[in-house]
Tab-separated table of C-alpha atoms and ligand atoms in Angstrom:
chain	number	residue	atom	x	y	z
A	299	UNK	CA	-8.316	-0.517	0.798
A	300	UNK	CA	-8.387	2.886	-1.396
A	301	UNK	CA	-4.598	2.982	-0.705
A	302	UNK	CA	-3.937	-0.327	-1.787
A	303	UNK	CA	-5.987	0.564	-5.011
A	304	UNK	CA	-4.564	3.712	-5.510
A	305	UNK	CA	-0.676	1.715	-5.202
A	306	UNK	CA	-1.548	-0.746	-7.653
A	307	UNK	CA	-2.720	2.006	-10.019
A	308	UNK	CA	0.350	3.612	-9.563
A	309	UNK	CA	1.893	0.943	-9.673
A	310	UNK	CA	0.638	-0.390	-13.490
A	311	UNK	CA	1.229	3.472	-14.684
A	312	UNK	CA	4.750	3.430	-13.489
A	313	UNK	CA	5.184	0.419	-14.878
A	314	UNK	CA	4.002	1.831	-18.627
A	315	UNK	CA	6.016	5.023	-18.031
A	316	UNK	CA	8.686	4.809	-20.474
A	317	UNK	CA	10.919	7.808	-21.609
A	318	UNK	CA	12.521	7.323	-24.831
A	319	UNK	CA	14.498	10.393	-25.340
A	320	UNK	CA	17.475	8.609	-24.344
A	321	UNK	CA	18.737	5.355	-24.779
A	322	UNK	CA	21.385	5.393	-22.122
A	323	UNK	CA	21.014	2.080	-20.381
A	324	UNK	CA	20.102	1.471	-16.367
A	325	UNK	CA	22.576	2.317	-14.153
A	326	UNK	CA	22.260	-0.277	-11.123
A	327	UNK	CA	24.147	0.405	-7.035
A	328	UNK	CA	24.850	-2.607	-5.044
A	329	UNK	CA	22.398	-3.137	-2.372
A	330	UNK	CA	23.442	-1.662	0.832
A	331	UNK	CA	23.108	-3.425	4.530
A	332	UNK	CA	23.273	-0.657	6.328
A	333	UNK	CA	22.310	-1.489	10.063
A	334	UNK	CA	21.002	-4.662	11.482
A	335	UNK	CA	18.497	-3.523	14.041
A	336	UNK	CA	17.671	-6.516	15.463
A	337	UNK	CA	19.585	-10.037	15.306
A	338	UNK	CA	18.556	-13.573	16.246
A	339	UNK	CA	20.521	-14.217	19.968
A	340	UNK	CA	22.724	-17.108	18.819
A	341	UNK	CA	22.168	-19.936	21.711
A	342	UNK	CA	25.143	-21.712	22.748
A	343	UNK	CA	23.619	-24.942	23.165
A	344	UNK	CA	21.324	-27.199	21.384
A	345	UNK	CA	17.955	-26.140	22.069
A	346	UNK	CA	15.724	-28.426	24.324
A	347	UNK	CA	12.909	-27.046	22.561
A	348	UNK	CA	12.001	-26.324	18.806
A	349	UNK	CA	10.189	-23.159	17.557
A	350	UNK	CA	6.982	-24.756	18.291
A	351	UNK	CA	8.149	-25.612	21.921
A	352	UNK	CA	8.563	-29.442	21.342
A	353	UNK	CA	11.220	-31.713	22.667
A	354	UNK	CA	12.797	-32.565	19.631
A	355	UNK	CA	14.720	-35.444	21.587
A	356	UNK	CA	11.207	-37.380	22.557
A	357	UNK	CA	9.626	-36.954	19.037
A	358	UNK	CA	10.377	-38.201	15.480
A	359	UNK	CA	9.399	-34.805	12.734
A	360	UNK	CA	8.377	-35.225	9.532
A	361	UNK	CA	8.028	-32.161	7.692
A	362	UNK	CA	5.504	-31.762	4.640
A	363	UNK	CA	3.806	-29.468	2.623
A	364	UNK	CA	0.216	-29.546	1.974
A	365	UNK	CA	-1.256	-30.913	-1.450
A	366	UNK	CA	-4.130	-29.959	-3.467
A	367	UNK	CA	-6.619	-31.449	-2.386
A	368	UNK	CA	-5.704	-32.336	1.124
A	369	UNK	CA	-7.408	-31.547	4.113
A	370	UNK	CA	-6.482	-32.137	7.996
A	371	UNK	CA	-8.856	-35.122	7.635
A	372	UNK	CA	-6.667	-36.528	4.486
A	373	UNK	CA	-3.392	-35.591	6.481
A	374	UNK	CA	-4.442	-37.084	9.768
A	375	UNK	CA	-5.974	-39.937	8.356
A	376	UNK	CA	-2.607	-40.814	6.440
A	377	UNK	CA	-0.707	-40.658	9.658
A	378	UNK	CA	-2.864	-42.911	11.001
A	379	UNK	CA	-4.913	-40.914	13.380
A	380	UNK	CA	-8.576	-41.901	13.993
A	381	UNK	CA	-11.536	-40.374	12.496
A	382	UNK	CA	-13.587	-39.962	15.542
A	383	UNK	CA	-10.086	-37.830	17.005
A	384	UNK	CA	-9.925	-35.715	14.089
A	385	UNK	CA	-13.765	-35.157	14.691
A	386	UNK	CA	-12.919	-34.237	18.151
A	387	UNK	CA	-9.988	-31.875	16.985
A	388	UNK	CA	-12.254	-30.220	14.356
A	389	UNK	CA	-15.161	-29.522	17.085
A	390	UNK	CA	-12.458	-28.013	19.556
A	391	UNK	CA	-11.028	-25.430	16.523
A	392	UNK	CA	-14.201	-23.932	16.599
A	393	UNK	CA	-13.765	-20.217	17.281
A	394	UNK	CA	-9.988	-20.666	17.439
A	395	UNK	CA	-9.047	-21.381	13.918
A	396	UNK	CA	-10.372	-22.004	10.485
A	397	UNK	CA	-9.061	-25.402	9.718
A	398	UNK	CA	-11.080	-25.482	6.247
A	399	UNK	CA	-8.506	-22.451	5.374
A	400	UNK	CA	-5.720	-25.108	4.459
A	401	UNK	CA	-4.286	-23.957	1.124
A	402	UNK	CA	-1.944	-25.994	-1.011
A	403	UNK	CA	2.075	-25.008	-0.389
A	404	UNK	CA	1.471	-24.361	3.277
A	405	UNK	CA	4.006	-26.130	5.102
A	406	UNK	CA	3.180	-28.345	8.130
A	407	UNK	CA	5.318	-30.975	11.115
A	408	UNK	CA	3.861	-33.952	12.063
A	409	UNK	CA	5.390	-35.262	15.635
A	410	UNK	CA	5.242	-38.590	16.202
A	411	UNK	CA	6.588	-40.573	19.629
A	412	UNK	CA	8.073	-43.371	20.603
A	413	UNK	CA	5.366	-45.798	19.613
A	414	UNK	CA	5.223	-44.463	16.303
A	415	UNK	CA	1.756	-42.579	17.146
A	416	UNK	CA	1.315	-39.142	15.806
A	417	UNK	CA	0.484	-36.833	18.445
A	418	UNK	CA	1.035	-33.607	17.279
A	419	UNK	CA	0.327	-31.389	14.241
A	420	UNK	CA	1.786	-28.256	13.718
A	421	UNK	CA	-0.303	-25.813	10.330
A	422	UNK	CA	1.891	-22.747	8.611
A	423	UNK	CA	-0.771	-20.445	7.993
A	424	UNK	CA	1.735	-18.585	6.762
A	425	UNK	CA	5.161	-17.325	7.177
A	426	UNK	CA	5.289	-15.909	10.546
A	427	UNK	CA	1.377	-17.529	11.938
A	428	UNK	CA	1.637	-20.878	12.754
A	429	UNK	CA	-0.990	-23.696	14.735
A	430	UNK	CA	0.077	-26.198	16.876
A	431	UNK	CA	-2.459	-29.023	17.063
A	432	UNK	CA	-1.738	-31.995	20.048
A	433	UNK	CA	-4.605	-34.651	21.290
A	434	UNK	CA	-1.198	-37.062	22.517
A	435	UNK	CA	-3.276	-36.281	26.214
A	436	UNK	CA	-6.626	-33.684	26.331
A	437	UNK	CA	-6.508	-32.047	22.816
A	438	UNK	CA	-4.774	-28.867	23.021
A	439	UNK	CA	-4.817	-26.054	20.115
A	440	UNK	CA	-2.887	-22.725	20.073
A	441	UNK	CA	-2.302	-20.177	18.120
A	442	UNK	CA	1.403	-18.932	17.781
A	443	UNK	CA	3.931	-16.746	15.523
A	444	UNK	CA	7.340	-16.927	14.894
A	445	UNK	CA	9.153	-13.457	15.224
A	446	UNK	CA	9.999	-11.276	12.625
A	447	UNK	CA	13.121	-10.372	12.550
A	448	UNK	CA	14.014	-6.348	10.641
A	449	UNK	CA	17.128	-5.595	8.482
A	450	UNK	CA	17.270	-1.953	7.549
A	451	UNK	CA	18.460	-1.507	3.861
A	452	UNK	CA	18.612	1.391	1.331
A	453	UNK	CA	18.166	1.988	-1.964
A	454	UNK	CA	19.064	5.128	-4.496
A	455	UNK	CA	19.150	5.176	-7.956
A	456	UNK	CA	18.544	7.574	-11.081
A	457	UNK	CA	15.191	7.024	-13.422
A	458	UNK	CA	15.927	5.577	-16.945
A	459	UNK	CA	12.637	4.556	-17.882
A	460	UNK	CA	10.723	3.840	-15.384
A	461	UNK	CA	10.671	4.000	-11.482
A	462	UNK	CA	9.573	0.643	-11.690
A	463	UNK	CA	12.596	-0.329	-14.163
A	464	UNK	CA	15.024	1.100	-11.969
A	465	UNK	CA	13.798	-0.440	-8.482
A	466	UNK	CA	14.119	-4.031	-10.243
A	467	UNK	CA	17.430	-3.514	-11.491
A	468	UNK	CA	18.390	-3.487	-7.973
A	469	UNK	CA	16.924	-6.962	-7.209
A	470	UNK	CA	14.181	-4.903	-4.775
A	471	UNK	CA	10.811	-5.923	-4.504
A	472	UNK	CA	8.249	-3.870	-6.597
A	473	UNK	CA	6.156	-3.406	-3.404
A	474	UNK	CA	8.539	-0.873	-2.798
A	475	UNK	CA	7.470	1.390	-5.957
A	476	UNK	CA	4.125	0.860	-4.409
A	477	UNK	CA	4.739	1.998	-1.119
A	478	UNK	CA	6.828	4.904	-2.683
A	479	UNK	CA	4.070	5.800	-4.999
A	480	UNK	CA	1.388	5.834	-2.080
A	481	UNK	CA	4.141	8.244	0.523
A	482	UNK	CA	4.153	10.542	-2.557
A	483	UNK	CA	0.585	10.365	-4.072
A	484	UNK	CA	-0.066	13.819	-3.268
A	485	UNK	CA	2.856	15.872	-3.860
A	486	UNK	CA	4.939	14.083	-6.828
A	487	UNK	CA	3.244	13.708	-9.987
A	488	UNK	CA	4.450	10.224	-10.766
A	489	UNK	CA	3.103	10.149	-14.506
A	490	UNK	CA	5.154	12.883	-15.046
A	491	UNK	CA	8.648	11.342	-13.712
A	492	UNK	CA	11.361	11.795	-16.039
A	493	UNK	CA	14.791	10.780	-17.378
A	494	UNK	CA	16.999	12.222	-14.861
A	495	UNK	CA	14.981	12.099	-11.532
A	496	UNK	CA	16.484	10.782	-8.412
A	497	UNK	CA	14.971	8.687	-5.565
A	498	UNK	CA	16.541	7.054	-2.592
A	499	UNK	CA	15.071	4.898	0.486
A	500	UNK	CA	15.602	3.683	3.627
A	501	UNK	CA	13.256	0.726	4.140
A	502	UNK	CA	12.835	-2.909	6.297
A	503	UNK	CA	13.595	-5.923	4.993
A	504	UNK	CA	11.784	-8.983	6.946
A	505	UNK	CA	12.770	-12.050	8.047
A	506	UNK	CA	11.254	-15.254	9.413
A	507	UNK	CA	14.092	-17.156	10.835
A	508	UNK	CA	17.224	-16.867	7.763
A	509	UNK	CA	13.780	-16.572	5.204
A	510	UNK	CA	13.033	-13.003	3.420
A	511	UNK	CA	9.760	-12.460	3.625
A	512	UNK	CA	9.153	-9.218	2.004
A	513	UNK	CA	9.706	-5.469	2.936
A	514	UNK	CA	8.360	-3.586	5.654
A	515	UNK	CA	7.806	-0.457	6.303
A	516	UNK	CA	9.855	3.007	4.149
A	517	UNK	CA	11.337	4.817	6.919
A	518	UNK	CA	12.953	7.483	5.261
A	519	UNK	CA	12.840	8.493	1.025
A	520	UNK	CA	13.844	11.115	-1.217
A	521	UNK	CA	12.178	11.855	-4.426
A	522	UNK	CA	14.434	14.611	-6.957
A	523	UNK	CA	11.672	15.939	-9.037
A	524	UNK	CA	12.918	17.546	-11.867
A	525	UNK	CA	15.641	19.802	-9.705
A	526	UNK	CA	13.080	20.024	-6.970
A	527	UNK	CA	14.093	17.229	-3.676
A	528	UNK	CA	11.450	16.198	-1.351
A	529	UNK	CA	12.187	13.711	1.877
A	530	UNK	CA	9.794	11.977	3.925
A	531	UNK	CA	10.376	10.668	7.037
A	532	UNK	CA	7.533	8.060	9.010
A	533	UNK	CA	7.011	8.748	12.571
A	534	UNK	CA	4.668	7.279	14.751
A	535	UNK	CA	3.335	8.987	18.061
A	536	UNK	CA	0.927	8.109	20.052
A	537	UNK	CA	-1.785	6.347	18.316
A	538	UNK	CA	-0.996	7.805	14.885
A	539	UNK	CA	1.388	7.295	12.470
A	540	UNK	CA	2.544	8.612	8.923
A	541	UNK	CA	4.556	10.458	6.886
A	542	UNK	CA	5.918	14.639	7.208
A	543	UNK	CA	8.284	16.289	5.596
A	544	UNK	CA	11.103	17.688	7.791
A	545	UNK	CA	8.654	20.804	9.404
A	546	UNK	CA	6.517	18.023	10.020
A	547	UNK	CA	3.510	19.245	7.706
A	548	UNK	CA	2.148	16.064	6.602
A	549	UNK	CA	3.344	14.423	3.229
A	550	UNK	CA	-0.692	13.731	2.435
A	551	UNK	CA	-3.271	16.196	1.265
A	552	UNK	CA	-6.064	17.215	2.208
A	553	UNK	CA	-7.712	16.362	-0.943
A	554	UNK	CA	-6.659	13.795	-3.609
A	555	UNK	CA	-5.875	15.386	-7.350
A	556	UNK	CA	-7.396	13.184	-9.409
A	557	UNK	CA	-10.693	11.824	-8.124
A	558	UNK	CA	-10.277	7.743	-9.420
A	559	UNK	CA	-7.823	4.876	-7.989
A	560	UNK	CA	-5.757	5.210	-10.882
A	561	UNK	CA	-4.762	8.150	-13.367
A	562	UNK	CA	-7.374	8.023	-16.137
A	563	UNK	CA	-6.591	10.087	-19.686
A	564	UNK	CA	-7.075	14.255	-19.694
A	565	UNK	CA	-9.519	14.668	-22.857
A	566	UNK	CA	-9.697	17.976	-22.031
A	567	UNK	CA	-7.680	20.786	-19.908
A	568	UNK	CA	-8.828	23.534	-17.483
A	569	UNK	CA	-9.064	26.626	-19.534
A	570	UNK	CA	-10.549	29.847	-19.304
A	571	UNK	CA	-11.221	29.895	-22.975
A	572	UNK	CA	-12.175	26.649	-25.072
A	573	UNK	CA	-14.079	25.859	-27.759
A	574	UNK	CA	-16.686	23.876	-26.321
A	575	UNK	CA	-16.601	19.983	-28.416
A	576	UNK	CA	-20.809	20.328	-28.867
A	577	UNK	CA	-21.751	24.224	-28.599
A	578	UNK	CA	-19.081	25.036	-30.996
A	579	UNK	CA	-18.440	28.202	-29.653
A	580	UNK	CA	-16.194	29.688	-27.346
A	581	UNK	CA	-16.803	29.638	-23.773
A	582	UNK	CA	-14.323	28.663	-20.527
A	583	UNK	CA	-13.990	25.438	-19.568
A	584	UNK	CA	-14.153	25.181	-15.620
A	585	UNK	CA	-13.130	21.639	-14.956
A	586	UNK	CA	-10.621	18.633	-16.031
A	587	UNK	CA	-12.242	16.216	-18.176
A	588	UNK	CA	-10.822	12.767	-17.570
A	589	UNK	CA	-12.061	10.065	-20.545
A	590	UNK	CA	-12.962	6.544	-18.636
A	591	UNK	CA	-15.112	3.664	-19.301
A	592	UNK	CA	-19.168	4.007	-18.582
A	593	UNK	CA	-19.204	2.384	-14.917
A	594	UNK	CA	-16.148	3.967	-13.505
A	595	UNK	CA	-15.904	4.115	-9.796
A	596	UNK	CA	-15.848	7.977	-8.857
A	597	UNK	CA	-13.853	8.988	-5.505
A	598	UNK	CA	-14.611	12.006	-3.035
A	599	UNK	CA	-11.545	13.948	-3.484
A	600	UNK	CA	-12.003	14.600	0.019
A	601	UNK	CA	-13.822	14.731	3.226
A	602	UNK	CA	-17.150	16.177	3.217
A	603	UNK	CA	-20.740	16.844	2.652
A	604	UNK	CA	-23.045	16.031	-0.241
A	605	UNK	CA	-24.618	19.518	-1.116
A	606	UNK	CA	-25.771	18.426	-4.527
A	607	UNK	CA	-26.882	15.067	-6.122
A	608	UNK	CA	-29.536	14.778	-9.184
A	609	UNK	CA	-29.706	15.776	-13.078
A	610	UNK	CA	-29.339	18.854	-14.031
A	611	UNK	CA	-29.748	20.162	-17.580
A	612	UNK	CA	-26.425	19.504	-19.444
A	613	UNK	CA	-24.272	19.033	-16.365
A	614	UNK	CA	-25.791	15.435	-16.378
A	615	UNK	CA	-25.894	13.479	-13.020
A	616	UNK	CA	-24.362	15.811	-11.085
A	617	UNK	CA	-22.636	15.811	-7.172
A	618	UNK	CA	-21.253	18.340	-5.690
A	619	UNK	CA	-19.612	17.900	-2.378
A	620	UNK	CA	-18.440	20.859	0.011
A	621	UNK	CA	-15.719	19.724	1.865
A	622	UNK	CA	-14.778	23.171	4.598
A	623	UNK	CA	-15.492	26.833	4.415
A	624	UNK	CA	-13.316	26.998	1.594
A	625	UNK	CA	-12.842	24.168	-0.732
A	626	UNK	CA	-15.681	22.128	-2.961
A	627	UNK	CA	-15.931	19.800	-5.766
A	628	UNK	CA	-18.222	18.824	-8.692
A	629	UNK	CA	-18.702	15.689	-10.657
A	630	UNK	CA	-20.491	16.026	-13.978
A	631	UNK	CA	-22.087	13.741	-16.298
A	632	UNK	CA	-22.215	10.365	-14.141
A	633	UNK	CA	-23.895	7.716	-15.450
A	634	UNK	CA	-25.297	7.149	-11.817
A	635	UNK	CA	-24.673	7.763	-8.359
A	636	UNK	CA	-23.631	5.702	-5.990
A	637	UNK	CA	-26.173	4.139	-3.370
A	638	UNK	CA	-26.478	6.448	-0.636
A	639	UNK	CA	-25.564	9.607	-2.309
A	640	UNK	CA	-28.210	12.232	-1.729
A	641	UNK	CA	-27.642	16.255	-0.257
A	642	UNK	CA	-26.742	16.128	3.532
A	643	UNK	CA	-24.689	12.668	3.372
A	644	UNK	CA	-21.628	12.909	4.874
A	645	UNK	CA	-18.538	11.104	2.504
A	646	UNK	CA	-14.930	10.311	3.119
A	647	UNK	CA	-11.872	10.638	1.029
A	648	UNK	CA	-11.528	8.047	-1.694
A	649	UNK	CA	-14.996	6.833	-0.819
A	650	UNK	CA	-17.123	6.323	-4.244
A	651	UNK	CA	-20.284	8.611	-4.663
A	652	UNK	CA	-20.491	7.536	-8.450
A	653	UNK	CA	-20.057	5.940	-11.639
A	654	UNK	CA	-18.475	7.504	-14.616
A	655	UNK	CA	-20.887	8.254	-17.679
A	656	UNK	CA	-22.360	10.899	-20.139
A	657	UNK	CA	-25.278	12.162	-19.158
A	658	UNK	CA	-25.671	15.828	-19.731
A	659	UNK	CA	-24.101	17.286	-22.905
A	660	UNK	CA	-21.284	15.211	-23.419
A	661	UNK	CA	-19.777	13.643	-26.629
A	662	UNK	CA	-18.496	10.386	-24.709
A	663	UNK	CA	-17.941	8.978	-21.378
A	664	UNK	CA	-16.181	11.057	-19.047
A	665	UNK	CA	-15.851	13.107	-15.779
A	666	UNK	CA	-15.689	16.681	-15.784
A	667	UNK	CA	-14.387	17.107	-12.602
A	668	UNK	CA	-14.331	21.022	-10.709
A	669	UNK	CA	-12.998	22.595	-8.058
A	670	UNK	CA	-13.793	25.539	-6.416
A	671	UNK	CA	-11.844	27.481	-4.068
A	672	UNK	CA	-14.239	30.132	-1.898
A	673	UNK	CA	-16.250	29.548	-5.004
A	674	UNK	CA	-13.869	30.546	-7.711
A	675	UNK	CA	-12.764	27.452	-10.181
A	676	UNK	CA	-9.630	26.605	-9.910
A	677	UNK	CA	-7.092	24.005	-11.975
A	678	UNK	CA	-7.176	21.065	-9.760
A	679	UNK	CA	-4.279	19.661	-11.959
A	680	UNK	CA	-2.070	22.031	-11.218
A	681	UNK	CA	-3.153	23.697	-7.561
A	682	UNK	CA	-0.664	22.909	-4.538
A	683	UNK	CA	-3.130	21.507	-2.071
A	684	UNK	CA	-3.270	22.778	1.313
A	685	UNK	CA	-1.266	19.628	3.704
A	686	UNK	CA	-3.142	16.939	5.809
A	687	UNK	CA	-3.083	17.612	9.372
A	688	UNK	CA	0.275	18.135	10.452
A	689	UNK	CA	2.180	16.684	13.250
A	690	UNK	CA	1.154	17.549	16.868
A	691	UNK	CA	3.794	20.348	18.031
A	692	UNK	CA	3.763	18.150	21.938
A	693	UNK	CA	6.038	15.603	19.779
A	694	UNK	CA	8.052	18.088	17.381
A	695	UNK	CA	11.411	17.543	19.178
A	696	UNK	CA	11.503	13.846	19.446
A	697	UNK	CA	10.457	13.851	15.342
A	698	UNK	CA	12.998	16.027	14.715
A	699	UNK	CA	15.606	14.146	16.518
A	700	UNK	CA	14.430	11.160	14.134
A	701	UNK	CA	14.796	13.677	11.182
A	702	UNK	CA	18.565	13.874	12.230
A	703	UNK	CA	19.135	10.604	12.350
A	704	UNK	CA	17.509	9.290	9.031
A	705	UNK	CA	19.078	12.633	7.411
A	706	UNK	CA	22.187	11.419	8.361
A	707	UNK	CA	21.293	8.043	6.459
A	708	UNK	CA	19.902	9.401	3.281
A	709	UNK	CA	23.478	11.763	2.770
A	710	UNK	CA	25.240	9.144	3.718
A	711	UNK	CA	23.325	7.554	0.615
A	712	UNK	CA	24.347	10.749	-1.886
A	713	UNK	CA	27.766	10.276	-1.130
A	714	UNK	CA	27.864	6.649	-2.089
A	715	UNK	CA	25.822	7.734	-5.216
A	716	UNK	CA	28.209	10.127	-6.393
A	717	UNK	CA	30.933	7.916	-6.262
A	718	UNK	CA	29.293	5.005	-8.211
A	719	UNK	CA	28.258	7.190	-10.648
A	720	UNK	CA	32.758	8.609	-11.138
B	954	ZN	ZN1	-15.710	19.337	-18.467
């Protein structure tokens, strides 16, 4: 959930970022096929049997879409099937599927045989998710899905105005940005991309018979930060899975930067010498001060445990949260704490412990957000946080025979870059 949130904030900033230094206009690569994993067999006969393991030859098909305001009762009903059968059908779904879940657009088969009588009913939940429905002898109800079948394509480009801007140009899906912002939330500031910077990826494209159904999953990017080039690779082993960079230190942190789902305004910096907006005088300034609407949902920039939650003087509603032996954080001024937020609590990263607000001495609403490192302040906006968990060493030569391979992919990308850019 906090990942999706945090891609769709990314995803709006990236898609405000605009650089207007330069006017040069988008420069746009053909999409690249590069390897077809996986391909339907191709069947050298007609097929007895249909997806949905019918006979075709015994059965008449009539394929539909459902309407607003139709239900299997309406649809039934229409093909002439009894009431007191679609009772019967509606008492045997119970536990097996939700046949109240019918949403307009969903496609669906109707099978009727010889005698004209519709016997079988087959829902499209979706794409892949399907329900076969038959009462032509005992009613029968199952559950199937047709495979997905994975392309592998790539994409590079250069950043114009937007990550966002440049992904489109190439007639890719924007969930792509979104799953590139979320593999590089914690080591590419992505409000500060700029004119210039290069990304590539090597991602899945899904199908559902010759239908594209969206991506899948980024197996390999690049980001080219200004000068500075950071690659990813996924790997799964065992029961995890996730992204390392090519020593296999993990591409997440062990604490988030900025302690919201999205990237909320600096009001004020980090400083060791301000002039402080209501004492008027000059003092240091511990903390970043992000400006955000009264009622803000604050995140635990980490792991950890509550050491600190009540109101104190002009710190406000106050938590603090100690997250190891070396690392804690402080929220300042919330308007109130989240429910279940008290010393001793244990909290997760991106799980809220408050609401953004100005209690304390503070001129509007905002977080002043700290963090300490063995109890000295330190810029959270500009420290290099310590990696997630890295990868286990058991699986270090199998990852880095992957690292090879997808290596191999993303130069192969550069090469193709350079010349479409001659
Ligand atoms: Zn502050």
């Amino acid at each position: 959930m906090l990942k999706k949130l945090l891609g769709i904030g990314l995803l709006l900033a990236l898609l405000i970022i605009t650089i207007t230094t330069f006017g040069k206009s988008e420069k746009t690569y053909p999409d690249e096929e590069m390897v077809t994993v996986q391909k339907l067999n191709e069947i050298p006969e007609l097929p007895a049997l249909d997806t949905y393991g019918m006979n075709v030859s015994d059965y008449d098909v009539t394929e539909d879409q459902i309407r607003r305001n139709e239900s299997l009762y309406v649809i039934l009903n229409r093909h002439g099937v009894g009431p007191e059968t679609i009772h019967n059908i509606q008492q045997q779904a119970r536990g097996k599927v939700n046949l109240n879940r019918m949403i307009p657009g969903q496609k669906y088969r109707i099978y009727k045989n010889d005698e004209e009588e519709a016997t079988t009913f087959v829902w499209h939940r979706s794409a892949t998710d399907y329900t076969t429905i038959s009462w032509e002898d005992d009613i029968a109800i199952e559950n199937g899905s047709i495979p997905e079948t994975i392309s592998v394509a790539s994409v590079s480009g250069t950043i114009r105005s937007s990550l966002a801007n440049a992904i489109q140009a190439q007639g890719v899906s924007q969930r792509l940005v979104v799953e590139l912002a979320n593999i590089y939330a914690w080591t590419v500031d992505f409000y500060g991309l700029r004119q210039g910077d290069n990304f590539k990826a090597i991602y899945e494209n899904r199908h559902v018979e010759d239908t594209y159904v969206g991506i899948g999953r980024i197996k390999a990017a690049e980001f080219e930060h200004r000068g500075h080039v950071r690659r990813a690779y996924y790997f799964e082993y065992g029961d995890q899975a996730g992204y390392f960079d090519a020593e296999g230190n993990s591409m997440r942190r062990a604490m988030m930067r900025v302690p919201f789902d999205y990237n909320p305004r600096i009001s004020s910096q980090f400083s060791h010498n301000r002039r402080h907006p209501i004492l008027n005088q000059n003092r240091p300034h511990y903390g970043t001060d992000y400006a955000a609407p009264t009622g803000t949902p604050i995140l635990a920039s980490g792991d950890g445990v509550i050491t600190e939650a009540q109101y104190r003087g002009g710190n406000g509603n106050i938590v603090q949260i100690r997250h190891n032996s070396v690392y804690r954080t402080a929220y300042l001024h919330m308007s109130r704490f989240a429910s279940g937020i008290r010393p001793g609590v244990r909290v997760q990263q991106g799980q809220v412990i408050g609401y953004v607000g100005q209690t304390g001495l503070a001129t509007g609403p905002h977080l002043c957000y700290r963090l300490y490192k063995n109890n000295t302040p330190i810029n959270s906006v500009t420290y290099d946080f310590p990696p997630s968990e890295g990868l286990n060493p058991d699986y270090m030569d199998q990852f880095l025979v992957r690292v090879e391979r997808l290596d191999a992919m993303l130069d192969e990308l550069d090469a193709s870059d350079r010349l479409a850019m001659n």
